[in-house]
Coordinates of C-alpha atoms and ligand atoms in Angstrom, one line a residue:
X1 CA 0.0 0.0 0.0
X2 CA 1.3 3.5 -0.8
X3 CA 1.9 5.9 2.0
X4 CA -0.2 8.9 0.9
X5 CA -2.6 11.6 1.9
X6 CA -5.7 11.5 -0.3
X7 CA -8.5 13.9 0.6
X8 CA -11.6 11.7 1.0
X9 CA -13.9 14.6 0.4
X10 CA -12.6 15.1 -3.1
X11 CA -10.5 12.0 -3.9
X12 CA -7.5 14.2 -4.6
X13 CA -4.0 12.9 -4.0
X14 CA -2.4 15.6 -1.9
X15 CA 1.0 14.1 -1.1
X16 CA 2.9 10.8 -1.0
X17 CA 6.0 9.4 0.6
X18 CA 8.4 6.5 0.0
X19 CA 8.6 4.1 2.9
X20 CA 11.8 4.2 4.9
X21 CA 14.5 1.9 3.7
X22 CA 15.7 -1.0 5.8
X23 CA 18.8 1.0 6.6
X24 CA 16.8 4.0 7.7
X25 CA 14.6 1.9 9.9
X26 CA 17.6 0.3 11.5
X27 CA 19.1 3.7 12.2
X28 CA 15.9 4.9 13.9
X29 CA 15.6 1.8 16.1
X30 CA 19.2 2.4 17.1
X31 CA 18.2 6.0 18.1
X32 CA 15.3 4.7 20.1
X33 CA 17.4 2.2 21.8
X34 CA 20.1 4.7 22.8
X35 CA 17.5 7.3 23.8
X36 CA 15.9 4.8 26.2
X37 CA 19.2 4.4 28.0
X38 CA 19.1 8.0 29.2
X39 CA 15.4 8.6 29.1
X40 CA 14.6 5.8 31.6
X41 CA 16.6 7.7 34.2
X42 CA 14.7 11.0 33.8
X43 CA 12.4 12.1 36.6
X44 CA 8.7 12.1 36.5
X45 CA 8.8 15.8 36.9
X46 CA 10.8 16.2 33.7
X47 CA 8.5 13.8 31.7
X48 CA 5.5 15.6 33.1
X49 CA 6.9 18.9 32.0
X50 CA 7.4 17.7 28.4
X51 CA 3.9 16.2 28.3
X52 CA 2.3 19.4 29.6
X53 CA 4.3 21.3 26.8
X54 CA 2.8 18.8 24.4
X55 CA -0.7 19.7 25.6
X56 CA 0.2 23.4 25.3
X57 CA 1.3 22.9 21.7
X58 CA -1.9 21.1 20.8
X59 CA -4.0 23.8 22.4
X60 CA -2.1 26.6 20.7
X61 CA -3.3 25.4 17.2
X62 CA -6.5 23.4 17.6
X63 CA -7.8 24.6 14.3
X64 CA -4.7 23.8 12.3
X65 CA -4.4 20.3 13.8
X66 CA -8.1 19.7 13.2
X67 CA -7.9 20.8 9.6
X68 CA -4.9 18.5 9.0
X69 CA -7.0 15.5 10.2
X70 CA -10.2 16.5 8.4
X71 CA -8.4 16.8 5.0
X72 CA -6.5 13.6 5.6
X73 CA -9.3 11.2 6.7
X74 CA -12.6 13.1 6.5
X75 CA -13.9 13.5 10.1
X76 CA -15.8 16.7 10.6
X77 CA -13.9 19.7 11.7
X78 CA -15.9 19.8 15.0
X79 CA -15.0 16.2 15.7
X80 CA -11.3 16.8 14.9
X81 CA -11.2 19.8 17.2
X82 CA -12.8 17.8 20.0
X83 CA -10.2 15.1 19.4
X84 CA -7.3 17.6 19.7
X85 CA -8.7 19.0 22.9
X86 CA -9.2 15.5 24.3
X87 CA -5.6 14.7 23.5
X88 CA -4.3 17.8 25.3
X89 CA -6.5 16.9 28.4
X90 CA -5.1 13.3 28.4
X91 CA -1.6 14.6 28.3
X92 CA -2.3 16.7 31.3
X93 CA -4.0 13.9 33.1
X94 CA -1.1 11.5 32.7
X95 CA 1.4 14.2 33.5
X96 CA -0.2 14.7 36.8
X97 CA -1.2 11.1 37.6
X98 CA 1.4 8.7 36.3
X99 CA 3.8 9.0 39.2
X100 CA 1.2 7.9 41.7
X101 CA 0.0 5.1 39.4
X102 CA 3.6 3.8 39.3
X103 CA 4.3 4.2 43.0
X104 CA 6.1 1.3 44.7
X105 CA 3.7 -1.4 46.0
X106 CA 4.9 -2.1 49.5
X107 CA 4.2 -5.3 51.5
X108 CA 5.0 -5.8 55.1
X109 CA 8.7 -6.8 55.1
X110 CA 8.3 -9.1 58.1
X111 CA 5.8 -11.2 56.2
X112 CA 8.4 -12.1 53.7
X113 CA 11.5 -12.1 56.0
X114 CA 12.8 -8.8 54.6
X115 CA 13.7 -5.5 56.1
X116 CA 11.6 -4.0 53.3
X117 CA 9.9 -5.5 50.3
X118 CA 8.0 -4.0 47.4
X119 CA 7.2 -4.2 43.7
X120 CA 8.5 -1.4 41.5
X121 CA 7.2 -0.5 38.0
X122 CA 10.1 0.0 35.5
X123 CA 9.9 0.8 31.8
X124 CA 10.6 -1.9 29.2
X125 CA 12.2 0.1 26.4
X126 CA 11.2 1.0 22.8
X127 CA 7.5 0.1 22.1
X128 CA 6.3 -0.3 18.6
X129 CA 2.8 1.2 18.1
X130 CA 0.8 0.1 15.1
X131 CA -2.0 2.6 14.8
X132 CA -5.2 3.2 12.8
X133 CA -6.4 6.3 10.9
X134 CA -9.9 6.7 12.4
X135 CA -8.8 8.8 15.5
X136 CA -5.3 9.6 14.1
X137 CA -4.2 11.8 16.9
X138 CA -6.1 10.3 19.9
X139 CA -5.1 6.6 19.3
X140 CA -1.4 7.6 19.3
X141 CA -1.7 10.0 22.3
X142 CA -3.7 7.4 24.2
X143 CA -0.7 5.1 23.9
X144 CA 2.1 7.6 24.0
X145 CA 1.2 9.8 27.0
X146 CA 1.1 6.9 29.5
X147 CA 3.9 5.0 27.9
X148 CA 6.3 7.9 27.8
X149 CA 5.4 8.9 31.4
X150 CA 6.4 5.4 32.4
X151 CA 9.8 5.9 30.9
X152 CA 9.4 3.9 27.7
X153 CA 10.1 5.3 24.2
X154 CA 7.8 5.1 21.2
X155 CA 8.2 4.0 17.6
X156 CA 5.0 4.8 15.6
X157 CA 3.9 2.9 12.5
X158 CA 0.8 4.8 11.6
X159 CA -1.9 3.8 9.0
X160 CA -0.6 4.5 5.5
X161 CA -3.4 7.0 4.7
X162 CA -2.5 9.4 7.5
X163 CA 1.2 10.2 7.0
X164 CA 0.7 13.9 7.7
X165 CA -0.7 13.3 11.1
X166 CA 2.0 10.7 11.7
X167 CA 4.8 13.1 10.9
X168 CA 3.1 15.9 12.9
X169 CA 3.1 13.6 16.0
X170 CA 6.9 13.3 15.9
X171 CA 7.3 17.0 15.5
X172 CA 4.8 17.6 18.3
X173 CA 6.7 15.5 20.9
X174 CA 10.1 16.8 19.7
X175 CA 8.8 20.3 19.8
X176 CA 7.5 19.8 23.3
X177 CA 11.1 19.0 24.5
X178 CA 11.1 15.2 24.7
X179 CA 14.8 14.1 24.1
X180 CA 15.9 13.0 20.7
X181 CA 14.7 9.5 19.8
X182 CA 12.1 9.3 22.5
X183 CA 9.2 9.4 20.0
X184 CA 9.8 8.6 16.4
X185 CA 7.5 8.1 13.4
X186 CA 8.4 5.3 11.0
X187 CA 6.8 5.7 7.6
X188 CA 6.8 2.0 6.8
X189 CA 4.5 -0.6 5.2
X190 CA 2.8 -3.5 7.0
X191 CA 5.5 -5.8 5.6
X192 CA 8.1 -3.8 7.5
X193 CA 6.4 -4.3 10.8
X194 CA 7.7 -7.8 11.4
X195 CA 11.4 -7.1 11.2
X196 CA 11.0 -4.1 13.5
X197 CA 9.1 -6.1 16.1
X198 CA 11.7 -9.0 15.8
X199 CA 14.5 -6.6 16.4
X200 CA 16.0 -7.4 19.8
X201 CA 16.2 -3.7 20.6
X202 CA 12.3 -3.4 20.4
X203 CA 10.7 -4.5 23.7
X204 CA 7.0 -4.6 23.1
X205 CA 4.1 -3.8 20.7
X206 CA 0.7 -2.2 20.8
X207 CA -1.8 -2.5 18.0
X208 CA -5.0 -0.5 17.5
X209 CA -6.7 -1.7 14.4
X210 CA -8.6 -4.6 12.9
X211 CA -8.7 -8.1 14.3
X212 CA -6.6 -9.2 11.4
X213 CA -3.8 -6.7 12.1
X214 CA -4.0 -7.6 15.8
X215 CA -3.8 -11.4 15.1
X216 CA -0.8 -10.9 12.9
X217 CA 1.2 -8.5 15.1
X218 CA 0.2 -10.4 18.3
X219 CA 1.5 -13.7 16.8
X220 CA 4.9 -12.1 16.0
X221 CA 5.1 -10.6 19.5
X222 CA 4.1 -13.9 21.0
X223 CA 6.8 -15.8 19.1
X224 CA 9.4 -13.3 20.3
X225 CA 8.0 -13.5 23.9
X226 CA 7.4 -9.7 23.8
X227 CA 4.3 -8.3 25.6
X228 CA 1.6 -6.8 23.4
X229 CA -1.6 -4.8 23.9
X230 CA -4.3 -5.3 21.2
X231 CA -7.1 -2.8 20.8
X232 CA -9.1 -4.2 17.9
X233 CA -12.4 -4.0 16.2
X234 CA -15.9 -4.0 17.7
X235 CA -19.5 -4.6 16.9
X236 CA -21.1 -3.0 20.0
X237 CA -24.6 -3.9 20.9
X238 CA -27.0 -1.1 21.8
X239 CA -29.9 -2.8 23.6
X240 CA -33.2 -0.9 24.1
X241 CA -35.7 -2.3 26.7
X242 CA -39.3 -1.2 27.2
X243 CA -38.6 1.1 30.2
X244 CA -36.1 3.2 28.3
X245 CA -36.8 6.8 27.3
X246 CA -37.2 6.0 23.6
X247 CA -36.8 9.6 22.3
X248 CA -33.5 9.9 24.2
X249 CA -32.3 6.4 23.2
X250 CA -33.0 7.1 19.5
X251 CA -31.2 10.5 19.7
X252 CA -28.1 8.9 21.3
X253 CA -28.3 5.9 19.0
X254 CA -27.9 8.1 15.9
X255 CA -24.9 9.8 17.4
X256 CA -23.4 6.6 18.7
X257 CA -23.7 5.0 15.2
X258 CA -22.6 8.0 13.1
X259 CA -19.9 9.5 15.2
X260 CA -16.7 9.9 13.3
X261 CA -18.7 9.2 10.1
X262 CA -19.5 5.8 11.5
X263 CA -15.9 4.7 11.7
X264 CA -15.3 4.2 15.4
X265 CA -14.4 0.9 17.1
X266 CA -16.8 1.7 19.9
X267 CA -19.6 3.0 17.7
X268 CA -22.9 1.2 18.4
X269 CA -23.4 -1.1 15.5
X270 CA -26.1 -3.6 16.3
X271 CA -29.3 -2.2 17.7
X272 CA -31.2 -4.9 19.6
X273 CA -34.6 -3.8 20.5
X274 CA -37.3 -5.4 22.7
X275 CA -40.3 -6.5 20.6
X276 CA -42.6 -4.4 22.7
X277 CA -40.9 -1.1 21.7
X278 CA -39.3 -2.2 18.4
X279 CA -41.6 -0.3 16.0
X280 CA -41.7 2.9 18.2
X281 CA -37.9 2.9 18.6
X282 CA -37.2 2.2 15.0
X283 CA -39.4 5.0 13.8
X284 CA -37.7 7.5 16.0
X285 CA -34.2 6.2 15.1
X286 CA -34.9 6.4 11.3
X287 CA -36.0 10.0 11.8
X288 CA -32.9 10.9 13.7
X289 CA -30.6 9.2 11.1
X290 CA -32.4 10.9 8.2
X291 CA -32.0 14.3 9.9
X292 CA -28.2 14.0 10.0
X293 CA -26.6 16.3 7.3
X294 CA -24.0 14.7 5.1
X295 CA -21.5 16.9 3.4
X296 CA -18.1 18.7 3.4
X297 CA -16.6 17.9 6.8
X298 CA -15.0 21.4 6.8
X299 CA -18.5 22.9 6.9
X300 CA -19.8 23.7 10.4
X301 CA -23.3 22.4 9.5
X302 CA -22.1 18.9 8.5
X303 CA -22.8 16.0 10.8
X304 CA -21.4 13.2 8.7
X305 CA -18.5 13.5 6.3
X306 CA -17.1 11.0 3.7
X307 CA -15.7 7.6 4.6
X308 CA -11.9 7.7 4.9
X309 CA -11.1 5.5 1.9
X310 CA -12.6 4.3 -1.3
X311 CA -12.1 0.7 -0.3
X312 CA -13.9 1.3 3.0
X313 CA -17.0 2.5 1.2
X314 CA -17.0 -0.6 -1.0
X315 CA -16.8 -2.8 2.1
X316 CA -19.8 -1.1 3.6
X317 CA -21.8 -1.5 0.3
X318 CA -20.9 -5.2 0.2
X319 CA -22.2 -5.8 3.7
X320 CA -25.5 -4.0 3.0
X321 CA -26.0 -5.9 -0.2
X322 CA -25.5 -9.2 1.6
X323 CA -28.1 -8.3 4.2
X324 CA -30.6 -7.3 1.6
X325 CA -30.0 -10.4 -0.4
X326 CA -30.8 -12.4 2.8
X327 CA -34.1 -10.7 3.6
X328 CA -33.2 -7.5 5.5
X329 CA -34.9 -4.2 4.6
X330 CA -33.2 -0.8 4.2
X331 CA -35.3 1.8 6.1
X332 CA -33.2 4.8 5.1
X333 CA -30.0 5.5 3.1
X334 CA -28.5 2.4 1.6
X335 CA -26.8 3.7 -1.5
X336 CA -23.6 5.7 -2.1
X337 CA -24.0 9.4 -2.8
X338 CA -23.1 10.5 -6.4
X339 CA -20.2 12.9 -7.0
X340 CA -16.6 13.2 -5.8
X341 CA -15.5 11.8 -2.5
X342 CA -16.4 8.7 -0.6
X343 CA -19.8 9.6 0.8
X344 CA -22.2 7.1 2.2
X345 CA -25.4 8.2 4.0
X346 CA -26.7 7.3 7.4
X347 CA -28.5 4.0 6.9
X348 CA -30.8 1.8 8.9
X349 CA -31.1 -1.8 8.0
X350 CA -34.0 -3.6 9.7
X351 CA -34.5 -7.3 10.2
X352 CA -30.8 -8.1 10.5
X353 CA -30.3 -11.7 11.8
X354 CA -27.6 -14.2 12.5
X355 CA -26.3 -15.6 9.2
X356 CA -26.0 -12.2 7.6
X357 CA -22.5 -10.7 7.3
X358 CA -23.7 -7.5 9.0
X359 CA -24.6 -9.4 12.1
X360 CA -21.2 -11.0 12.5
X361 CA -18.8 -8.5 11.0
X362 CA -17.8 -5.0 11.9
X363 CA -19.6 -2.4 9.7
X364 CA -17.1 0.5 9.5
X365 CA -19.5 3.2 8.2
X366 CA -22.8 4.9 9.2
X367 CA -24.9 1.8 8.9
X368 CA -27.0 0.5 11.7
X369 CA -28.3 -3.1 12.0
X370 CA -31.6 -3.4 13.8
X371 CA -32.6 -6.7 15.4
X372 CA -35.6 -7.6 17.6
X373 CA -35.4 -9.5 20.9
X374 CA -38.3 -11.4 22.5
X375 CA -37.1 -10.7 26.1
X376 CA -34.1 -9.8 28.2
X377 CA -32.4 -13.2 27.9
X378 CA -32.8 -13.1 24.1
X379 CA -31.4 -9.6 24.0
X380 CA -28.3 -10.6 25.9
X381 CA -27.9 -13.8 23.8
X382 CA -28.0 -11.7 20.6
X383 CA -25.6 -9.1 22.0
X384 CA -23.1 -11.8 22.9
X385 CA -23.4 -13.9 19.7
X386 CA -20.5 -12.3 17.9
X387 CA -16.7 -12.7 18.1
X388 CA -16.2 -9.1 19.3
X389 CA -16.3 -7.8 22.9
X390 CA -15.3 -4.2 23.0
X391 CA -18.1 -1.9 24.3
X392 CA -21.8 -2.3 24.9
X393 CA -24.8 -0.1 25.6
X394 CA -28.0 -1.0 27.4
X395 CA -31.0 1.3 27.8
X396 CA -33.3 0.5 30.6
X397 CA -34.6 2.2 33.8
X398 CA -35.1 -1.2 35.5
X399 CA -32.3 -1.7 38.1
X400 CA -32.5 -5.5 38.0
X401 CA -32.2 -5.4 34.2
X402 CA -29.2 -3.0 34.5
X403 CA -27.5 -5.5 36.8
X404 CA -28.1 -8.3 34.3
X405 CA -26.5 -6.3 31.5
X406 CA -23.5 -5.3 33.7
X407 CA -23.1 -9.0 34.7
X408 CA -23.7 -10.7 31.5
X409 CA -22.7 -8.6 28.5
X410 CA -19.4 -10.0 27.1
X411 CA -17.5 -6.8 26.6
X412 CA -14.7 -4.6 27.9
X413 CA -17.2 -1.9 28.9
X414 CA -20.9 -1.5 29.5
X415 CA -22.6 1.9 29.3
X416 CA -26.1 2.0 30.8
X417 CA -28.4 4.7 29.4
X418 CA -25.5 6.3 27.5
X419 CA -23.1 5.6 24.6
X420 CA -19.7 4.0 24.9
X421 CA -16.9 6.5 25.0
X422 CA -13.4 6.7 26.5
X423 CA -12.0 8.8 29.3
X424 CA -8.4 9.1 30.5
X425 CA -9.7 8.1 34.0
X426 CA -11.2 4.8 33.0
X427 CA -9.6 1.7 31.5
X428 CA -10.3 1.0 27.9
X429 CA -10.1 -2.3 26.0
X430 CA -11.8 -5.4 24.9
X431 CA -12.2 -9.2 25.2
X432 CA -12.7 -11.9 22.6
X433 CA -11.8 -10.8 19.0
X434 CA -11.6 -7.2 20.3
X435 CA -8.3 -7.8 21.8
X436 CA -6.5 -7.9 25.2
X437 CA -4.8 -5.6 27.6
X438 CA -6.0 -2.2 28.7
X439 CA -5.2 1.4 27.8
X440 CA -5.8 4.6 29.8
X441 CA -6.2 4.9 33.5
X442 CA -3.6 3.3 35.8
X443 CA -3.6 0.1 33.7
X444 CA -2.5 2.1 30.7
X445 CA 0.5 3.5 32.4
X446 CA 1.5 0.1 33.8
X447 CA 1.0 -1.8 30.5
X448 CA 4.6 -1.6 29.3
X449 CA 6.3 -2.0 32.6
X450 CA 8.3 -4.7 34.3
X451 CA 6.8 -5.1 37.8
X452 CA 10.0 -5.9 39.6
X453 CA 9.9 -7.6 43.0
X454 CA 12.4 -6.0 45.3
X455 CA 13.4 -7.8 48.6
X456 CA 15.8 -6.0 50.8
X457 CA 17.5 -7.8 53.7
X458 CA 20.4 -6.8 55.9
X459 CA 22.5 -9.9 55.1
X460 CA 23.2 -10.2 58.8
X461 CA 22.2 -13.5 60.5
X462 CA 20.9 -12.0 63.8
X463 CA 18.6 -9.7 62.0
X464 CA 17.3 -12.4 59.7
X465 CA 16.7 -14.8 62.5
X466 CA 14.9 -12.1 64.6
X467 CA 12.6 -11.4 61.7
X468 CA 11.8 -15.0 61.1
X469 CA 10.8 -15.5 64.8
Ligands
NAP501 P1 -6.2 -1.9 10.0 O1 -6.4 -2.1 8.6 O2 -6.1 -3.1 10.9 O3 -4.9 -1.0 10.2 C1 -4.5 -0.6 11.5 C2 -3.0 -0.5 11.5 O4 -2.5 -1.8 11.3 C3 -2.4 0.3 10.3 O5 -1.3 1.0 10.7 C4 -2.1 -0.8 9.3 O6 -1.2 -0.4 8.3 C5 -1.6 -1.9 10.2 N1 -1.7 -3.2 9.7 C6 -2.8 -3.8 9.0 N2 -2.5 -5.1 8.8 C7 -1.3 -5.4 9.3 C8 -0.5 -6.5 9.4 N3 -0.9 -7.7 8.9 N4 0.7 -6.4 10.0 C9 1.1 -5.3 10.5 N5 0.4 -4.1 10.5 C10 -0.8 -4.2 9.9 O7 -7.4 -1.1 10.6 P2 -7.9 0.3 10.1 O8 -8.7 0.1 8.9 O9 -6.7 1.3 10.0 O10 -8.7 0.8 11.3 C11 -10.0 0.4 11.6 C12 -10.0 -0.8 12.5 O11 -9.4 -0.4 13.8 C13 -11.4 -1.2 12.9 O12 -11.5 -2.6 13.0 C14 -11.6 -0.5 14.2 O13 -12.7 -1.1 15.0 C15 -10.3 -0.7 14.8 N6 -10.1 0.2 16.0 C16 -10.0 -0.3 17.2 C17 -9.9 0.5 18.3 C18 -9.8 0.0 19.7 O14 -9.4 0.8 20.6 N7 -10.2 -1.2 20.0 C19 -9.8 1.9 18.1 C20 -9.9 2.4 16.8 C21 -10.0 1.5 15.7 P3 -1.6 0.1 6.8 O15 -2.4 1.3 7.0 O16 -0.2 0.4 6.2 O17 -2.3 -1.1 6.2

């Protein structure tokens, strides 16, 4: 795949790059390796200062950063601005919290025959981050802010359609004062990922992307006995029960499905509605989806911009065609928009059922599958009947039902009467085909650390005997 910026609104090729040569990649890994030698010894205060400067830089040009993302992958300018602001906030959060998340974990020395004993978090080294284009700034900052605070260094292989954002990220961290080599962007192809990860100077990997990419990189990491975090695709359920506020549920459902032009791992994708309210919910949902304005993502009035790639639109079309051939009904949308750019309208497909590709696969575009459930157990069964387990949403005012969803939905998160989202304060990640490991919160900072057991004795017989008595 070529490494190029193509504006999805117009289809125009704006700029392209040659991938780094093997020699250049080797040189950059060397820089990362030697940078780690000194960076691991820097103080939390220094790292926090550089990360706060990163936040300052982002906040000093929110519009410029947002425009870069919008012209590169098509998200609306408002969404791109919000992403930039969120990244700055995450940098500040980890700058202030990482040291306490990584504090030594003390145990009672006497219990283990030591004068003092504790576990200490220490960084692992250069971490290879394989990242997707859909939140081109956030996905990288979500990895980098905690990882750099922990004393690791980063090597970024970004998606091949967002090279401008990829190069900007290196400039950003360097501009904020992080020492040379602490964060580098590698403009490389997927084929070049394997030799980087097998290089003994690279300590670990993190992947945010499709299940296929995660399986492949995770297998290489496993064969090298290197830790990995996999944040992969999702097909989140959005369950609506009779006690839910249907107007509010339908309003949030449309946003949850169409956020980021329908290209979010945690977008609600399968709407599982109790029979008793199915017609009433679907009517409201279709109205909300039809009301969304599709257009130029740089225009303030636009709710939904183009899909990021031409191939992505074809994949969405194929999934909709498969569902229709197997008996589903398109309630709104359902056909690409004529003209330049890769536009596809908000679409509701009713009567989706197991056996259709849309049921089992991730639909990466503004297309909602609607399914009906006979009761609570059936709703949970449908929600869990896929290989993904990232987020999930349940709409009900009934406390007992809420407890059932919290207990039984197979997912890394459950949001009750709200849509799945991420916060620096809460852990984020999936189960099943959606991956393993967690980002954000304390877990995110600890992900790429060696938890070293430290046992301190005196080495003097009298003291040891006294302690063991
Ligand atoms: P993708 O095709 O898997 O690409 C993601 C990254 O992996 C890109 O940098 C890509 O490079 C690279 N890649 C792909 N196949 C690879 C392989 N076999 N070996 C090594 N690297 C490989 O996914 P995408 O289309 O960019 O992003 C959409 C997917 O990401 C969706 O499935 C979405 O749900 C998921 N996602 C998950 C999360 C989460 O937190 N769980 C968040 C956002 C997105 P190239 O671009 O060069 O192919």
